[in-house]
Amino acid sequence: MPFWNEKRVQEFVSGLGQGVQGATLEEFLGFLAGLMLVVIIIVWLQRKSDTAKSNRARDRSRALFERELEERTLPPSAVQLMEDLAHAMEQAQRDFEIHRLFRDPSLFDRFAGILIEEQPDLRRPLRLLKPILGLGHGFSGMTQSTEELNPGHAISVQAEEDVSLEFQVLSNDSRSLRIISPSLIDAQLIPGSLVQISWEKNGVLHQCQCKIIKIDSSREPSTPGNTVAGNLESSPAPEQQERIDSRQIVIQLEHSEEVQRLHRRGFVRTPGTISAVLSGHNVLITNIGGGGFGTERIPESLYALDLEDSVLPCRIHLEDQWIECAVRFVKGSRAGFHFAFERIRPGDQDRIVHYVLTRQTSNGL
C-alpha cells in the first residue's frame, strides 16, 4: 500500500484545517508574518544572486570586448566607434553582451542604426567598419547609400538619353560624393540637375539619381590660354563651356539613399568576350548578366528587322556548353547594343550569374 494514498491525503488536509481553526489570532498572525519573512528572504537572496550574476556577465563581456579591441589592432577612429556602440548597448541595458559586436551582424546593425539616428555623419564610418570586422556589407533594415562607394570605384553617369560617361570615385565623405572622368568627355552637365549614376559590385547593378552640386575642370598647369575655370555653378560663356566640355572634369554629387539593386536584370561587365549566335549571326558579347547581355556591334542584316518588336533566337557559348534562349532588343547607344532575355531557363540564368562572379573573382574585380 503506498504511503501517500487518498485517505491519508484527506486526513493531512483536514488536520491542517483543524490546526488553523484551533489557533489563536496571535498565533495565526505570527504564522503569516513568519511566512512573509521567509518569502522576503528568499526573494532578496534571489535578487542578490541575479545581481551578482549580471555583474559577472558585464565584467566578462567587457573583458572580452577589451581583449578583442587589442587583438584586432583597429585604428583609433574604429576603436572609438566600437566604444560608442558599446555605450549605446549599455544605455539599452545590453552591456552583458557587448563582446558580441565583433561576431553578430544583426546586433551591430541594430545599434549602428541608433548611432546613425543620433549622428548621421557616422553612417559612412560605420558602413566601412562593418566589413573590416568581417560582418559583411551594408545594414539590414536600412537603405543602401552612395556613401558606401570607395575611391577608385568605376561609376557610369547617364548624361543624356543615349550618352553614358565613365567616371571614377575621387573621394567620398558624409557630405558629398566626388567623381572624376578618367578620360576626355564631351557632354552637357549642369549644376543643380539630376543625373542617373550606376555601378557594379559583386554581380549586382546599382542605380540611383543624384543631384549635381558643383562641377570643376581638371586642368593642366596654367598657360596664357589655360586659366582655372573654377566653380561652374553659374552658366559660363559658350567658348568657356566648350573648353570645359573637352577636358576632364570633377563632379560633386549629393548622396542618395534611394539605390535600386538589379540582381538579374542588370548588365554585369565581364573581362573578355563570349561567343554567341544571334538570329543566325555570330556576335561577341562584351557584357552579360542574369537579365541580358550587351554587344558592341551587330550584323547589318539585323538592322532591317524591327528590333524593338522582335524576339530573336540566341545561342550563347558559355564555357563548355551552349545556352538556348530568346532575347529582345532593349536599346542601342555609343557603348553598344543591349538585349534582355525574353525566354531562358532559370538554371541557365544561375549558370550565367555564377560564371560572371567566378570571372570577376579570378580577375580580382
Short mmCIF file of C-alpha atoms in Angstrom, two decimals:
data_model
loop_
_atom_site.label_atom_id
_atom_site.label_comp_id
_atom_site.label_asym_id
_atom_site.label_seq_id
_atom_site.Cartn_x
_atom_site.Cartn_y
_atom_site.Cartn_z
CA MET A 1 0.00 0.00 0.00
CA PRO A 2 1.56 3.36 -1.00
CA PHE A 3 2.38 5.81 1.75
CA TRP A 4 0.51 8.74 0.11
CA ASN A 5 -2.87 7.22 -0.61
CA GLU A 6 -6.12 9.20 -0.96
CA LYS A 7 -7.27 8.61 2.64
CA ARG A 8 -4.05 9.83 4.21
CA VAL A 9 -4.01 12.92 1.96
CA GLN A 10 -7.54 13.82 3.11
CA GLU A 11 -6.54 13.32 6.76
CA PHE A 12 -3.49 15.55 6.26
CA VAL A 13 -5.53 18.36 4.68
CA SER A 14 -8.29 18.15 7.31
CA GLY A 15 -5.63 18.18 10.02
CA LEU A 16 -4.21 21.41 8.66
CA GLY A 17 -7.68 22.92 8.68
CA GLN A 18 -8.27 21.82 12.28
CA GLY A 19 -4.90 23.25 13.27
CA VAL A 20 -5.76 26.63 11.79
CA GLN A 21 -9.22 26.59 13.31
CA GLY A 22 -7.82 25.80 16.73
CA ALA A 23 -5.10 28.53 16.68
CA THR A 24 -5.47 31.91 18.35
CA LEU A 25 -5.38 35.16 16.34
CA GLU A 26 -1.90 35.99 17.60
CA GLU A 27 -0.60 32.58 16.58
CA PHE A 28 -2.20 32.87 13.14
CA LEU A 29 -0.74 36.36 12.55
CA GLY A 30 2.64 35.17 13.74
CA PHE A 31 2.45 32.30 11.33
CA LEU A 32 1.66 34.69 8.43
CA ALA A 33 4.45 37.07 9.46
CA GLY A 34 6.95 34.26 9.57
CA LEU A 35 5.79 33.03 6.19
CA MET A 36 6.13 36.52 4.67
CA LEU A 37 9.57 36.90 6.20
CA VAL A 38 10.68 33.64 4.65
CA VAL A 39 9.34 34.75 1.25
CA ILE A 40 11.09 38.14 1.53
CA ILE A 41 14.39 36.49 2.43
CA ILE A 42 14.09 34.09 -0.50
CA VAL A 43 13.31 36.95 -2.93
CA TRP A 44 16.20 39.05 -1.55
CA LEU A 45 18.63 36.18 -1.89
CA GLN A 46 17.42 35.51 -5.43
CA ARG A 47 17.84 39.16 -6.44
CA LYS A 48 21.27 39.27 -4.85
CA SER A 49 22.25 36.17 -6.78
CA ASP A 50 20.87 37.64 -10.04
CA THR A 51 22.72 40.92 -9.46
CA ALA A 52 25.96 39.07 -8.83
CA LYS A 53 25.45 37.02 -11.99
CA SER A 54 24.68 40.18 -14.00
CA ASN A 55 27.78 41.91 -12.69
CA ARG A 56 29.91 38.91 -13.54
CA ALA A 57 28.35 38.78 -17.02
CA ARG A 58 29.03 42.51 -17.54
CA ASP A 59 32.61 42.20 -16.33
CA ARG A 60 33.17 39.15 -18.51
CA SER A 61 31.64 40.84 -21.56
CA ARG A 62 33.70 44.00 -21.02
CA ALA A 63 36.89 41.93 -20.62
CA LEU A 64 36.18 40.03 -23.85
CA PHE A 65 35.36 43.31 -25.59
CA GLU A 66 38.64 44.90 -24.48
CA ARG A 67 40.60 41.81 -25.50
CA GLU A 68 39.01 41.86 -28.96
CA LEU A 69 39.94 45.53 -29.36
CA GLU A 70 43.55 44.75 -28.52
CA GLU A 71 43.76 41.71 -30.79
CA ARG A 72 42.13 43.42 -33.77
CA THR A 73 44.60 46.35 -33.75
CA LEU A 74 41.95 48.69 -35.15
CA PRO A 75 42.74 52.34 -35.92
CA PRO A 76 41.79 54.90 -33.23
CA SER A 77 38.70 56.03 -35.15
CA ALA A 78 37.41 52.45 -35.36
CA VAL A 79 38.11 51.89 -31.66
CA GLN A 80 36.08 54.99 -30.84
CA LEU A 81 33.19 53.74 -32.97
CA MET A 82 33.23 50.41 -31.15
CA GLU A 83 33.22 52.24 -27.81
CA ASP A 84 30.25 54.29 -28.99
CA LEU A 85 28.41 51.11 -29.95
CA ALA A 86 29.21 49.56 -26.58
CA HIS A 87 27.93 52.69 -24.81
CA ALA A 88 24.69 52.52 -26.81
CA MET A 89 24.27 48.91 -25.67
CA GLU A 90 24.90 49.91 -22.06
CA GLN A 91 22.18 52.56 -22.36
CA ALA A 92 19.83 49.84 -23.59
CA GLN A 93 20.75 47.52 -20.69
CA ARG A 94 22.55 45.16 -23.07
CA ASP A 95 26.03 45.68 -21.65
CA PHE A 96 26.32 41.99 -20.74
CA GLU A 97 26.78 41.12 -24.44
CA ILE A 98 28.87 43.96 -25.88
CA HIS A 99 31.53 41.42 -26.89
CA ARG A 100 29.05 40.08 -29.47
CA LEU A 101 29.50 43.27 -31.52
CA PHE A 102 32.51 41.57 -33.11
CA ARG A 103 30.52 38.46 -34.07
CA ASP A 104 26.82 39.26 -34.55
CA PRO A 105 25.93 41.31 -37.68
CA SER A 106 22.32 41.86 -36.59
CA LEU A 107 23.43 43.24 -33.22
CA PHE A 108 25.94 45.53 -34.95
CA ASP A 109 23.25 46.74 -37.39
CA ARG A 110 20.73 47.46 -34.65
CA PHE A 111 22.96 49.71 -32.56
CA ALA A 112 24.69 51.21 -35.58
CA GLY A 113 21.21 52.37 -36.63
CA ILE A 114 20.74 54.01 -33.22
CA LEU A 115 24.05 55.88 -33.55
CA ILE A 116 23.22 56.96 -37.11
CA GLU A 117 19.86 58.38 -35.98
CA GLU A 118 21.67 60.49 -33.39
CA GLN A 119 24.66 61.39 -35.62
CA PRO A 120 24.04 60.96 -39.38
CA ASP A 121 27.73 61.65 -40.09
CA LEU A 122 28.55 58.24 -38.62
CA ARG A 123 26.76 56.37 -41.43
CA ARG A 124 29.77 56.08 -43.72
CA PRO A 125 32.37 55.25 -40.99
CA LEU A 126 30.11 52.53 -39.63
CA ARG A 127 29.49 51.13 -43.13
CA LEU A 128 33.24 50.94 -43.66
CA LEU A 129 33.87 49.41 -40.23
CA LYS A 130 31.44 46.52 -40.66
CA PRO A 131 33.37 44.66 -43.42
CA ILE A 132 36.63 45.32 -41.55
CA LEU A 133 35.18 43.30 -38.66
CA GLY A 134 34.17 40.54 -41.08
CA LEU A 135 30.43 41.13 -40.61
CA GLY A 136 29.52 41.68 -44.26
CA HIS A 137 28.42 44.79 -46.15
CA GLY A 138 25.51 47.16 -45.65
CA PHE A 139 22.97 47.39 -42.84
CA SER A 140 19.90 45.17 -42.63
CA GLY A 141 16.70 47.18 -42.46
CA MET A 142 18.42 50.29 -43.83
CA THR A 143 18.50 51.62 -47.37
CA GLN A 144 21.73 51.43 -49.31
CA SER A 145 23.57 54.70 -49.84
CA THR A 146 26.16 56.10 -52.22
CA GLU A 147 28.29 56.64 -49.11
CA GLU A 148 29.39 53.02 -49.49
CA LEU A 149 31.37 53.75 -52.66
CA ASN A 150 35.12 53.66 -52.18
CA PRO A 151 37.67 55.83 -54.03
CA GLY A 152 38.65 54.33 -57.38
CA HIS A 153 35.33 52.56 -57.95
CA ALA A 154 34.04 52.82 -61.53
CA ILE A 155 30.86 54.87 -61.99
CA SER A 156 28.69 55.39 -65.08
CA VAL A 157 26.84 58.70 -65.42
CA GLN A 158 23.85 58.91 -67.75
CA ALA A 159 24.43 62.44 -69.05
CA GLU A 160 21.87 62.22 -71.85
CA GLU A 161 19.39 59.64 -73.08
CA ASP A 162 21.92 57.72 -75.16
CA VAL A 163 25.15 59.05 -73.62
CA SER A 164 26.80 57.21 -70.74
CA LEU A 165 30.03 58.66 -69.31
CA GLU A 166 32.61 56.68 -67.37
CA PHE A 167 33.89 58.17 -64.09
CA GLN A 168 35.82 57.03 -61.03
CA VAL A 169 35.16 57.89 -57.40
CA LEU A 170 37.68 60.54 -56.37
CA SER A 171 36.61 60.98 -52.75
CA ASN A 172 33.63 60.22 -50.56
CA ASP A 173 32.52 61.67 -47.24
CA SER A 174 29.29 62.26 -45.34
CA ARG A 175 28.64 65.50 -47.23
CA SER A 176 29.10 64.57 -50.88
CA LEU A 177 30.48 62.16 -53.49
CA ARG A 178 33.18 63.48 -55.82
CA ILE A 179 33.85 61.68 -59.12
CA ILE A 180 36.39 62.35 -61.87
CA SER A 181 36.43 61.44 -65.53
CA PRO A 182 39.49 59.28 -66.35
CA SER A 183 39.29 60.39 -69.99
CA LEU A 184 38.15 63.37 -72.00
CA ILE A 185 34.39 63.86 -72.19
CA ASP A 186 32.08 65.94 -74.30
CA ALA A 187 28.63 66.31 -72.73
CA GLN A 188 26.46 68.97 -71.16
CA LEU A 189 26.31 68.64 -67.37
CA ILE A 190 24.52 71.36 -65.43
CA PRO A 191 24.90 72.05 -61.67
CA GLY A 192 21.61 71.58 -59.86
CA SER A 193 20.32 68.95 -62.29
CA LEU A 194 19.67 65.28 -61.55
CA VAL A 195 21.72 62.59 -63.24
CA GLN A 196 21.44 58.83 -63.08
CA ILE A 197 24.55 57.05 -61.89
CA SER A 198 25.17 53.32 -61.86
CA TRP A 199 27.89 50.96 -60.72
CA GLU A 200 28.51 47.24 -60.47
CA LYS A 201 29.51 45.35 -57.35
CA ASN A 202 29.55 41.61 -56.67
CA GLY A 203 27.49 40.85 -59.75
CA VAL A 204 24.77 43.37 -58.86
CA LEU A 205 23.95 46.51 -60.82
CA HIS A 206 23.13 49.55 -58.64
CA GLN A 207 21.32 52.65 -59.91
CA CYS A 208 20.20 55.92 -58.35
CA GLN A 209 19.51 59.58 -59.06
CA CYS A 210 21.97 62.16 -57.69
CA LYS A 211 21.90 65.94 -57.78
CA ILE A 212 24.96 67.74 -59.15
CA ILE A 213 26.29 70.19 -56.57
CA LYS A 214 29.30 71.53 -58.40
CA ILE A 215 31.42 70.90 -61.48
CA ASP A 216 35.14 71.68 -61.63
CA SER A 217 37.52 71.24 -64.52
CA SER A 218 40.69 69.21 -64.01
CA ARG A 219 43.13 71.30 -65.98
CA GLU A 220 46.81 71.20 -66.82
CA PRO A 221 49.26 73.75 -65.31
CA SER A 222 48.18 77.25 -66.28
CA THR A 223 49.33 78.75 -69.56
CA PRO A 224 48.39 82.08 -71.19
CA GLY A 225 45.39 80.39 -72.78
CA ASN A 226 44.65 77.93 -69.97
CA THR A 227 43.35 79.51 -66.76
CA VAL A 228 41.48 77.90 -63.91
CA ALA A 229 37.79 77.64 -64.71
CA GLY A 230 36.80 77.18 -61.08
CA ASN A 231 33.23 76.59 -59.99
CA LEU A 232 30.71 76.14 -62.78
CA GLU A 233 27.62 76.82 -60.73
CA SER A 234 26.89 79.83 -62.91
CA SER A 235 26.45 79.45 -66.66
CA PRO A 236 29.78 80.20 -68.38
CA ALA A 237 30.24 81.79 -71.76
CA PRO A 238 29.82 79.44 -74.77
CA GLU A 239 33.51 79.49 -75.62
CA GLN A 240 34.41 78.76 -71.99
CA GLN A 241 31.79 76.00 -71.88
CA GLU A 242 33.35 74.46 -74.99
CA ARG A 243 36.80 74.38 -73.39
CA ILE A 244 35.45 72.78 -70.22
CA ASP A 245 33.43 70.13 -72.03
CA SER A 246 36.52 68.90 -73.85
CA ARG A 247 38.52 68.31 -70.67
CA GLN A 248 38.45 66.04 -67.67
CA ILE A 249 36.07 67.26 -65.00
CA VAL A 250 35.38 66.62 -61.34
CA ILE A 251 31.72 66.43 -60.32
CA GLN A 252 30.49 66.83 -56.77
CA LEU A 253 27.22 64.95 -56.16
CA GLU A 254 24.73 64.84 -53.33
CA HIS A 255 24.42 61.45 -51.70
CA SER A 256 21.40 59.30 -52.46
CA GLU A 257 19.84 56.59 -50.32
CA GLU A 258 17.31 55.53 -52.96
CA VAL A 259 19.58 52.96 -54.58
CA GLN A 260 18.00 50.28 -56.72
CA ARG A 261 19.64 46.86 -56.77
CA LEU A 262 19.19 44.94 -60.01
CA HIS A 263 20.39 41.38 -59.44
CA ARG A 264 19.27 39.54 -62.55
CA ARG A 265 18.16 42.45 -64.70
CA GLY A 266 21.43 44.35 -64.86
CA PHE A 267 24.20 44.01 -67.41
CA VAL A 268 27.24 42.84 -65.49
CA ARG A 269 30.62 43.54 -67.02
CA THR A 270 32.79 40.52 -67.72
CA PRO A 271 36.50 40.54 -68.58
CA GLY A 272 36.88 39.24 -72.13
CA THR A 273 34.29 38.22 -74.69
CA ILE A 274 31.76 35.42 -75.12
CA SER A 275 30.74 33.92 -78.45
CA ALA A 276 27.06 33.80 -79.36
CA VAL A 277 24.80 33.18 -82.33
CA LEU A 278 22.09 35.85 -82.56
CA SER A 279 19.34 35.09 -85.08
CA GLY A 280 21.82 33.05 -87.13
CA HIS A 281 24.63 35.64 -86.97
CA ASN A 282 27.84 35.36 -84.97
CA VAL A 283 28.30 38.12 -82.37
CA LEU A 284 30.71 38.77 -79.49
CA ILE A 285 29.14 39.50 -76.10
CA THR A 286 31.10 42.04 -74.05
CA ASN A 287 28.68 42.44 -71.11
CA ILE A 288 26.43 39.76 -69.69
CA GLY A 289 24.30 39.17 -66.62
CA GLY A 290 21.34 37.10 -65.49
CA GLY A 291 18.97 39.51 -67.21
CA GLY A 292 20.61 40.05 -70.58
CA PHE A 293 23.78 40.95 -72.43
CA GLY A 294 25.44 43.68 -74.43
CA THR A 295 27.48 43.62 -77.63
CA GLU A 296 29.49 46.37 -79.27
CA ARG A 297 28.11 45.72 -82.76
CA ILE A 298 25.53 43.64 -84.60
CA PRO A 299 25.41 42.45 -88.22
CA GLU A 300 23.97 44.91 -90.73
CA SER A 301 21.30 42.42 -91.76
CA LEU A 302 19.69 42.78 -88.33
CA TYR A 303 19.14 46.49 -88.92
CA ALA A 304 16.48 45.57 -91.49
CA LEU A 305 14.40 43.95 -88.74
CA ASP A 306 12.09 45.83 -86.43
CA LEU A 307 14.29 45.07 -83.43
CA GLU A 308 12.10 46.72 -80.81
CA ASP A 309 9.16 44.46 -81.64
CA SER A 310 11.13 41.31 -82.44
CA VAL A 311 12.08 38.34 -80.29
CA LEU A 312 15.30 36.85 -81.62
CA PRO A 313 16.60 33.31 -81.03
CA CYS A 314 20.03 33.22 -79.44
CA ARG A 315 22.62 30.59 -78.51
CA ILE A 316 25.36 31.58 -76.05
CA HIS A 317 28.57 29.57 -75.81
CA LEU A 318 29.28 29.68 -72.08
CA GLU A 319 32.48 27.77 -71.29
CA ASP A 320 31.81 24.16 -72.42
CA GLN A 321 28.06 24.39 -73.05
CA TRP A 322 25.55 26.18 -75.23
CA ILE A 323 22.67 28.09 -73.64
CA GLU A 324 19.50 28.31 -75.71
CA CYS A 325 17.37 31.42 -75.17
CA ALA A 326 15.28 34.13 -76.83
CA VAL A 327 16.10 37.82 -76.45
CA ARG A 328 14.55 41.15 -77.29
CA PHE A 329 16.29 44.42 -78.10
CA VAL A 330 16.42 46.97 -75.26
CA LYS A 331 18.41 49.93 -76.56
CA GLY A 332 21.43 50.98 -78.55
CA SER A 333 23.97 53.62 -77.59
CA ARG A 334 27.57 54.57 -78.15
CA ALA A 335 28.54 51.76 -75.79
CA GLY A 336 26.81 49.15 -77.96
CA PHE A 337 23.55 47.23 -78.14
CA HIS A 338 21.72 45.78 -75.15
CA PHE A 339 19.43 42.74 -75.28
CA ALA A 340 17.27 41.32 -72.47
CA PHE A 341 16.33 37.67 -72.06
CA GLU A 342 12.74 37.06 -73.13
CA ARG A 343 12.82 33.30 -72.54
CA ILE A 344 15.53 31.46 -70.67
CA ARG A 345 15.60 28.58 -68.21
CA PRO A 346 16.15 29.65 -64.56
CA GLY A 347 19.01 27.18 -64.28
CA ASP A 348 20.76 28.85 -67.22
CA GLN A 349 20.34 32.24 -65.53
CA ASP A 350 22.04 30.84 -62.44
CA ARG A 351 24.88 29.49 -64.60
CA ILE A 352 25.42 32.92 -66.15
CA VAL A 353 25.47 34.69 -62.78
CA HIS A 354 27.85 32.06 -61.37
CA TYR A 355 30.07 32.42 -64.43
CA VAL A 356 30.20 36.22 -64.11
CA LEU A 357 31.02 36.14 -60.39
CA THR A 358 33.68 33.49 -60.93
CA ARG A 359 35.33 35.52 -63.69
CA GLN A 360 35.26 38.66 -61.55
CA THR A 361 36.80 36.84 -58.59
CA SER A 362 39.54 35.21 -60.67
CA ASN A 363 40.44 38.55 -62.24
CA GLY A 364 40.41 40.42 -58.93
CA LEU A 365 37.49 42.70 -59.86
#
